[in-house]
Coordinates of C-alpha atoms in Angstrom, one line a residue:
X15 CA 0.0 0.0 0.0
X16 CA 1.4 3.4 -0.9
X17 CA 1.1 6.6 1.0
X18 CA -2.4 8.0 0.8
X19 CA -2.6 11.2 -1.1
X20 CA -4.5 14.2 0.3
X21 CA -7.7 15.8 -0.8
X22 CA -7.5 19.3 -2.2
X23 CA -9.9 21.1 0.2
X24 CA -8.6 19.7 3.5
X25 CA -5.0 20.2 2.3
X26 CA -5.8 23.8 1.3
X27 CA -7.6 24.5 4.6
X28 CA -4.5 23.4 6.4
X29 CA -2.3 25.7 4.4
X30 CA -4.8 28.6 5.0
X31 CA -4.9 28.1 8.7
X32 CA -1.1 27.8 8.9
X33 CA -0.6 31.0 6.8
X34 CA 2.3 29.5 5.0
X35 CA 2.0 31.4 1.7
X36 CA 1.9 35.1 1.1
X37 CA -1.5 36.2 -0.3
X38 CA -3.2 32.9 0.6
X39 CA -5.7 33.9 3.3
X40 CA -9.3 33.7 4.6
X41 CA -11.5 36.6 3.7
X42 CA -14.3 36.2 6.3
X43 CA -14.7 35.0 9.9
X44 CA -16.9 32.1 8.8
X45 CA -13.9 30.7 6.8
X46 CA -16.1 30.2 3.7
X47 CA -14.3 32.6 1.4
X48 CA -10.6 32.6 0.7
X49 CA -8.2 34.1 -1.8
X50 CA -5.4 32.4 -3.8
X51 CA -2.6 34.4 -5.5
X52 CA -2.9 33.9 -9.3
X53 CA -0.1 35.6 -11.1
X54 CA 0.1 34.8 -14.8
X55 CA 3.3 33.2 -16.0
X56 CA 4.0 35.9 -18.6
X57 CA 4.4 38.7 -16.1
X58 CA 7.9 40.1 -16.0
X59 CA 8.1 40.1 -12.2
X60 CA 7.1 36.4 -11.8
X61 CA 9.3 34.4 -9.4
X62 CA 9.4 30.9 -7.9
X63 CA 7.5 32.1 -4.8
X64 CA 4.5 32.8 -7.0
X65 CA 4.2 29.1 -7.9
X66 CA 5.2 27.7 -4.5
X67 CA 1.6 26.8 -3.5
X68 CA 1.0 24.9 -6.8
X69 CA 4.4 23.2 -6.6
X70 CA 3.7 22.0 -3.0
X71 CA 0.3 20.6 -4.1
X72 CA 2.0 18.7 -6.9
X73 CA 4.5 17.3 -4.4
X74 CA 1.8 16.3 -2.0
X75 CA 0.0 14.4 -4.8
X76 CA 3.1 12.7 -5.9
X77 CA 3.2 14.4 -9.2
X78 CA 6.5 16.2 -8.7
X79 CA 9.8 15.1 -7.1
X80 CA 12.0 18.1 -6.3
X81 CA 15.5 17.8 -7.6
X82 CA 14.5 14.9 -9.9
X83 CA 11.7 16.1 -12.1
X84 CA 11.8 19.1 -14.4
X85 CA 10.1 22.2 -12.9
X86 CA 6.7 22.8 -14.7
X87 CA 5.1 25.8 -13.0
X88 CA 2.3 26.2 -15.5
X89 CA 1.4 22.5 -15.2
X90 CA 1.4 22.7 -11.4
X91 CA -1.1 25.6 -11.6
X92 CA -3.2 23.9 -14.1
X93 CA -3.4 20.8 -12.0
X94 CA -4.3 22.9 -8.9
X95 CA -7.1 24.7 -10.8
X96 CA -8.5 21.4 -12.2
X97 CA -8.5 19.9 -8.7
X98 CA -10.6 22.8 -7.4
X99 CA -12.9 22.9 -10.4
X100 CA -13.8 19.2 -10.0
X101 CA -14.4 19.3 -6.2
X102 CA -18.0 19.4 -5.2
X103 CA -18.8 21.9 -2.5
X104 CA -16.4 24.6 -3.7
X105 CA -16.7 27.2 -6.5
X106 CA -14.8 30.2 -7.8
X107 CA -16.5 33.3 -6.3
X108 CA -14.5 36.0 -8.1
X109 CA -11.8 36.0 -10.7
X110 CA -9.3 38.9 -10.2
X111 CA -6.4 37.1 -12.0
X112 CA -6.0 40.0 -14.5
X113 CA -5.6 42.6 -11.8
X114 CA -2.3 44.3 -12.6
X115 CA -1.5 45.1 -8.9
X116 CA -2.9 42.1 -7.1
X117 CA -3.8 39.1 -9.3
X118 CA -5.8 36.5 -7.4
X119 CA -8.9 34.4 -7.3
X120 CA -11.5 34.1 -4.6
X121 CA -13.1 30.8 -3.9
X122 CA -16.1 29.9 -1.8
X123 CA -16.6 26.8 0.3
X124 CA -20.3 25.9 0.0
X125 CA -20.4 23.3 2.8
X126 CA -17.8 22.2 5.4
X127 CA -15.7 19.2 4.1
X128 CA -15.2 16.1 6.1
X129 CA -11.5 16.3 6.8
X130 CA -11.3 12.6 7.6
X131 CA -12.9 11.5 4.4
X132 CA -10.2 10.4 2.0
X133 CA -12.1 7.7 0.0
X134 CA -11.9 9.8 -3.1
X135 CA -8.3 10.9 -2.7
X136 CA -7.1 9.0 -5.6
X137 CA -9.7 10.5 -7.9
X138 CA -9.3 14.2 -7.2
X139 CA -6.8 16.6 -8.5
X140 CA -4.3 14.1 -9.9
X141 CA -3.8 15.6 -13.3
X142 CA -1.1 15.2 -15.9
X143 CA -1.3 16.5 -19.5
X144 CA 0.9 13.7 -20.7
X145 CA -0.7 10.4 -21.8
X146 CA 1.4 7.3 -22.1
X147 CA 0.6 4.8 -24.8
X148 CA -2.7 2.9 -24.4
X149 CA -1.0 -0.5 -24.2
X150 CA -1.4 -1.7 -20.6
X151 CA -2.8 1.5 -19.4
X152 CA -6.2 0.3 -18.4
X153 CA -6.0 -3.5 -18.3
X154 CA -5.9 -5.0 -14.8
X155 CA -6.0 -1.6 -13.1
X156 CA -7.8 -0.9 -9.9
X157 CA -10.7 1.5 -9.7
X158 CA -8.3 4.0 -7.9
X159 CA -5.8 4.0 -10.7
X160 CA -8.6 4.2 -13.3
X161 CA -9.9 7.2 -11.5
X162 CA -6.5 8.8 -11.7
X163 CA -6.4 8.0 -15.5
X164 CA -9.8 9.6 -15.9
X165 CA -8.7 12.8 -14.1
X166 CA -5.5 12.9 -16.2
X167 CA -7.4 12.7 -19.5
X168 CA -10.3 15.0 -18.6
X169 CA -7.8 17.6 -17.5
X170 CA -6.7 18.1 -21.1
X171 CA -10.3 19.1 -21.8
X172 CA -10.5 21.4 -18.8
X173 CA -12.5 24.6 -19.1
X174 CA -10.3 27.7 -18.5
X175 CA -10.1 31.4 -19.2
X176 CA -8.5 32.8 -22.4
X177 CA -5.3 33.9 -20.5
X178 CA -5.0 30.5 -18.8
X179 CA -5.7 28.8 -22.1
X180 CA -2.7 30.5 -23.7
X181 CA -0.5 29.7 -20.7
X182 CA -1.7 26.0 -20.7
X183 CA -0.8 25.8 -24.4
X184 CA 2.7 26.8 -23.6
X185 CA 2.8 24.1 -20.9
X186 CA 1.4 21.5 -23.2
X187 CA 3.7 22.3 -26.0
X188 CA 6.8 22.4 -23.8
X189 CA 7.4 26.0 -24.7
X190 CA 7.9 29.2 -22.6
X191 CA 4.7 31.1 -22.0
X192 CA 3.5 33.1 -25.0
X193 CA 6.3 31.8 -27.3
X194 CA 3.7 30.3 -29.7
X195 CA 3.6 31.3 -33.3
X196 CA 0.3 33.1 -33.6
X197 CA 0.8 34.5 -37.1
X198 CA -1.8 32.3 -38.8
X199 CA -4.7 33.0 -41.1
X200 CA -7.9 33.6 -39.3
X201 CA -10.6 31.0 -39.5
X202 CA -13.5 32.3 -41.4
X203 CA -16.3 30.1 -40.0
X204 CA -18.4 32.3 -37.7
X205 CA -19.3 29.3 -35.4
X206 CA -15.7 29.1 -34.3
X207 CA -15.3 32.7 -33.3
X208 CA -16.3 32.0 -29.7
X209 CA -14.0 29.0 -29.5
X210 CA -10.7 30.4 -30.7
X211 CA -8.5 31.3 -27.7
X212 CA -11.2 30.5 -25.1
X213 CA -10.3 26.9 -24.2
X214 CA -7.8 24.4 -25.3
X215 CA -7.1 20.7 -25.1
X216 CA -3.7 18.9 -25.4
X217 CA -3.1 15.6 -27.0
X218 CA -0.4 13.2 -28.2
X219 CA -0.7 12.4 -31.9
X220 CA -0.1 9.0 -33.3
X221 CA 0.8 9.2 -37.0
X222 CA 1.0 6.4 -39.5
X223 CA 1.9 7.1 -43.1
X224 CA 1.1 4.7 -45.9
X225 CA 2.3 4.6 -49.6
X226 CA -0.3 2.5 -51.4
X227 CA -1.2 0.6 -48.2
X228 CA 2.5 0.0 -47.2
X229 CA 3.3 1.5 -43.8
X230 CA 6.4 3.7 -44.2
X231 CA 6.3 5.8 -41.0
X232 CA 4.8 5.2 -37.6
X233 CA 5.5 7.7 -34.7
X234 CA 3.9 9.4 -31.7
X235 CA 4.3 13.1 -31.2
X236 CA 3.8 14.0 -27.5
X237 CA 2.0 17.0 -26.0
X238 CA 1.8 19.0 -29.2
X239 CA -0.6 21.7 -30.4
X240 CA -0.6 20.1 -33.8
X241 CA 1.4 18.7 -36.8
X242 CA 3.0 20.0 -40.0
X243 CA 3.5 17.4 -42.8
X244 CA 6.4 18.3 -45.0
X245 CA 8.2 16.6 -47.9
X246 CA 11.5 14.8 -47.4
X247 CA 14.4 17.1 -46.5
X248 CA 12.1 19.9 -45.5
X249 CA 10.9 21.5 -42.2
X250 CA 7.9 23.4 -41.2
X251 CA 7.9 27.1 -40.1
X252 CA 5.8 26.7 -36.9
X253 CA 7.6 26.5 -33.6
X254 CA 4.6 25.0 -31.7
X255 CA 3.8 22.2 -34.2
X256 CA 5.7 18.9 -34.7
X257 CA 7.2 18.4 -38.1
X258 CA 6.1 15.1 -39.7
X259 CA 8.7 14.5 -42.5
X260 CA 7.1 12.3 -45.1
X261 CA 9.5 9.5 -46.1
X262 CA 11.4 9.5 -49.4
X263 CA 9.5 7.0 -51.7
X264 CA 12.8 5.6 -53.0
X265 CA 12.3 2.7 -50.6
X266 CA 9.5 1.4 -52.8
X267 CA 10.0 -1.3 -55.4
X268 CA 7.7 0.1 -58.1
X269 CA 9.6 2.8 -60.1
X270 CA 6.4 4.2 -61.5
X271 CA 4.9 4.5 -58.0
X272 CA 8.1 6.2 -56.9
X273 CA 7.9 8.8 -59.7
X274 CA 4.2 9.6 -59.0
X275 CA 4.7 9.8 -55.2
X276 CA 7.8 12.1 -55.6
X277 CA 5.7 14.4 -57.8
X278 CA 2.9 14.4 -55.3
X279 CA 5.3 15.2 -52.4
X280 CA 6.7 18.2 -54.2
X281 CA 3.2 19.7 -54.1
X282 CA 2.9 19.3 -50.4
X283 CA 5.5 22.0 -49.7
X284 CA 5.6 24.2 -47.7
X285 CA 3.4 21.9 -45.6
X286 CA 0.0 20.6 -44.6
X287 CA -1.0 21.8 -41.1
X288 CA -3.2 20.2 -38.4
X289 CA -3.6 22.6 -35.5
X290 CA -5.6 22.7 -32.3
X291 CA -7.6 25.9 -32.0
X292 CA -9.7 26.0 -28.9
X293 CA -11.7 22.8 -28.7
X294 CA -11.4 22.1 -32.4
X295 CA -8.8 20.4 -34.5
X296 CA -8.3 22.5 -37.7
X297 CA -6.4 22.0 -40.9
X298 CA -5.1 23.6 -44.0
X299 CA -2.8 23.0 -47.0
X300 CA -0.2 25.5 -48.1
X301 CA 1.0 23.8 -51.3
X302 CA -0.9 23.0 -54.5
X303 CA -1.4 19.3 -53.5
X304 CA -5.1 18.9 -52.6
X305 CA -5.8 17.0 -49.4
X306 CA -9.1 15.3 -48.5
X307 CA -10.0 14.0 -45.0
X308 CA -12.5 11.8 -43.3
X309 CA -13.1 10.3 -39.9
X310 CA -12.8 6.7 -41.1
X311 CA -10.9 4.6 -43.6
X312 CA -14.2 3.1 -44.8
X313 CA -15.9 5.2 -47.5
X314 CA -19.4 5.1 -46.1
X315 CA -22.1 7.7 -46.9
X316 CA -22.5 8.8 -43.3
X317 CA -18.7 9.3 -42.7
X318 CA -17.8 12.9 -41.9
X319 CA -15.4 14.1 -44.6
X320 CA -14.2 17.2 -46.4
X321 CA -11.2 18.9 -48.1
X322 CA -8.5 21.1 -46.5
X323 CA -8.8 24.7 -47.5
X324 CA -5.7 26.4 -48.9
X325 CA -3.8 28.8 -46.6
X326 CA -6.8 29.2 -44.3
X327 CA -7.5 26.9 -41.3
X328 CA -10.8 25.0 -41.5
X329 CA -12.5 22.9 -38.8
X330 CA -12.0 19.1 -39.0
X331 CA -12.7 17.7 -35.6
X332 CA -14.8 19.0 -32.7
X333 CA -13.9 17.7 -29.2
X334 CA -17.3 18.9 -28.0
X335 CA -19.0 16.6 -30.5
X336 CA -16.7 13.8 -29.5
X337 CA -17.7 14.1 -25.8
X338 CA -21.4 14.3 -26.8
X339 CA -21.1 11.1 -28.8
X340 CA -19.1 9.4 -26.0
X341 CA -21.9 10.2 -23.6
X342 CA -24.4 8.7 -26.0
X343 CA -22.2 5.7 -26.4
X344 CA -22.0 5.1 -22.7
X345 CA -25.7 5.5 -22.3
X346 CA -26.2 2.8 -25.0
X347 CA -27.9 5.2 -27.4
X348 CA -25.4 5.0 -30.3
X349 CA -22.2 3.4 -31.6
X350 CA -18.7 4.3 -30.6
X351 CA -17.4 7.8 -31.4
X352 CA -14.6 8.5 -33.9
X353 CA -11.2 9.6 -32.7
X354 CA -9.1 8.9 -35.9
X355 CA -8.5 11.2 -38.8
X356 CA -7.6 10.0 -42.3
X357 CA -5.9 12.2 -44.8
X358 CA -5.6 11.5 -48.5
X359 CA -3.0 13.5 -50.5
X360 CA -3.6 14.3 -54.2
X361 CA -6.6 12.1 -54.7
X362 CA -10.3 12.1 -54.0
X363 CA -11.5 10.7 -50.7
X364 CA -13.7 9.0 -49.7
X365 CA -13.7 6.9 -52.8
X366 CA -16.1 4.0 -53.2
X367 CA -14.3 2.7 -56.3
X368 CA -10.8 2.4 -54.8
X369 CA -10.0 1.4 -51.2
X370 CA -7.6 3.5 -49.2
X371 CA -4.8 0.9 -49.7
X372 CA -4.7 1.8 -53.4
X373 CA -4.1 5.5 -52.8
X374 CA -0.6 6.9 -53.3
X375 CA -0.4 8.6 -49.9
X376 CA -2.7 8.1 -46.9
X377 CA -2.0 9.4 -43.4
X378 CA -3.8 8.1 -40.3
X379 CA -3.8 10.4 -37.3
X380 CA -5.0 9.2 -33.9
X381 CA -5.8 11.7 -31.1
X382 CA -4.5 9.8 -28.2
X383 CA -6.4 11.8 -25.5
X384 CA -9.7 11.0 -27.2
X385 CA -8.6 7.4 -27.8
X386 CA -7.8 7.1 -24.0
X387 CA -11.2 8.5 -23.1
X388 CA -12.9 6.0 -25.4
X389 CA -10.9 3.1 -24.0
X390 CA -11.7 4.2 -20.4
X391 CA -15.4 4.2 -21.3
X392 CA -15.0 0.6 -22.3
X393 CA -13.3 -0.3 -19.1
X394 CA -16.1 1.5 -17.3
X395 CA -18.6 -0.9 -18.9
X396 CA -19.7 0.9 -22.1
X397 CA -20.9 -1.3 -25.0
X398 CA -20.7 -0.7 -28.7
X399 CA -24.1 -2.3 -29.1
X400 CA -26.9 0.2 -29.4
X401 CA -29.4 -0.1 -26.6
X402 CA -27.1 -2.3 -24.5
X403 CA -26.8 -1.6 -20.8
X404 CA -23.3 -0.9 -19.5
X405 CA -21.8 -3.7 -17.5
X406 CA -21.8 -2.1 -14.1
X407 CA -20.1 -5.1 -12.5
X408 CA -16.8 -3.7 -13.9
X409 CA -16.8 -0.6 -11.7
X410 CA -20.0 1.1 -10.5
X411 CA -18.1 4.1 -9.0
X412 CA -16.0 4.7 -12.0
X413 CA -18.9 4.3 -14.4
X414 CA -20.9 6.9 -12.5
X415 CA -18.0 9.3 -12.0
X416 CA -16.8 9.1 -15.6
X417 CA -20.3 9.6 -17.1
X418 CA -21.2 12.4 -14.7
X419 CA -18.0 14.3 -15.4
X420 CA -18.5 13.9 -19.1
X421 CA -22.1 15.2 -18.8
X422 CA -20.9 18.2 -16.7
X423 CA -18.2 19.0 -19.2
X424 CA -20.7 18.7 -22.1
X425 CA -23.1 21.1 -20.3
X426 CA -20.4 23.6 -19.8
X427 CA -19.5 23.6 -23.4
X428 CA -23.1 23.9 -24.5
X429 CA -23.5 27.0 -22.3
X430 CA -20.2 28.4 -23.6
X431 CA -20.6 27.7 -27.3
X432 CA -24.3 27.5 -28.1

C-alpha cells in the first residue's frame, strides 16, 4: 500500500490556517471565502514564490519530485485549478487574476468538508497533461488507478479562461509562455469565433503514413498543439507544431509509383497543417497538392469528410461533438465515437471505387487523448451495441464518476458555445 494522497480542500484549509503562503488567506470570519494568488506566467516580475503553493500541491499528490523532475510551474497551476474545479462543495467566487496590482482568485466553500474522508483521494486533483501509450494503461488496473487516469485525460479538456488557455498551451507544447507562433490566417467560420482562444485541449498524436497501403512511417508526437506534414528534407515554419517528415519513396519497389509519389510530395511544400484551435482540430494545405480528409478509412455515406482549404484553417474535428457522442455511447444510445482522422493526398477521398490501400499517400492520425477516453469508457462498462446496458459489474463508482463528469463538461461547453 502506498502513502495515501491528500484531498485538495482539507489540504488547502490546512495551508490557509497555517498562513504558509503570502497572499493565501481567509476573507471572512466564517472561513467560507478565501483568496489564492494567481499571477500569470507571462508577467515580468514572476518568481518561484508565486508558484510555491502549486508546486507543494504537486509534491503532496506525488506528481513532482524536487531535484529529480523538471520544474513545470504552468502544469502545477493547471493541476491545482483542475482539482478545485472538480471538487463538489467549492466554487470560484470571483476572478481577479487580471488585476495588474494584485492578481488573485476568490473561492467559496459551500459546505464544510469532512477532513477525515479520503475515500476519493485517488480520484481528485491528480492531473497530468501527458498520456502514455494505451497499451497496458487500463488492463488490470484498480478503480483507484482508473480514477487517476480519468482525471488525467479529462484535465486536457479542462475549461479555462483565455489567458489561462494561452498559458496552458505553452505548458502542453513544452514552450515558454507566449512563445507560440500566432501568425496564422484567421478561421472564417463564424461558429468558431467563440472557440478560438477560449479553451484548449492537449493531446499526443499517433501518426501512420502509408504509400499504397504500405506502412512507411509510424511515430507518436507527444504534447503538441498540432502537426505539420512536410516533404523529405524539408521542415515546417511553426515552432509549436511537430514536423512530420514524409519519407522518401525511393524505398518502394515500383519505379512508377516512386515517380508519382515524388511528384505528389513536391506539391505538399511548404506543408500541410493540423492545428488545435480552442476545442477544435483544424487543418489547411499550403501547397498546390489537394488533401481530402475523413473520420474513417471506410468510404461510407455517413462518414464525416471534407477537403482542407488552402492557406486558411478550417475545422475538421470537434472535441465537444466527441464528448457528446461518447456520452451517448456510454448511455447505450449510439455506436462508438470516432477519434481517428484519415488524410488522402492528391486524390479524391472518400472513394467507393478504390480502397484506401490503393491510394498513393494516406495518413492516419489518432488523437491519443480521445482514444484514451474511449478506452476508459469501455473499461467502465460501455458497450458498442446500441441499446445495450453498461456492465456495471466492472466498476460502479468509475462508471458513474466518468459519465457524470463527461455530462458536466458537455453542459459547460453547451452553455459556452451554443
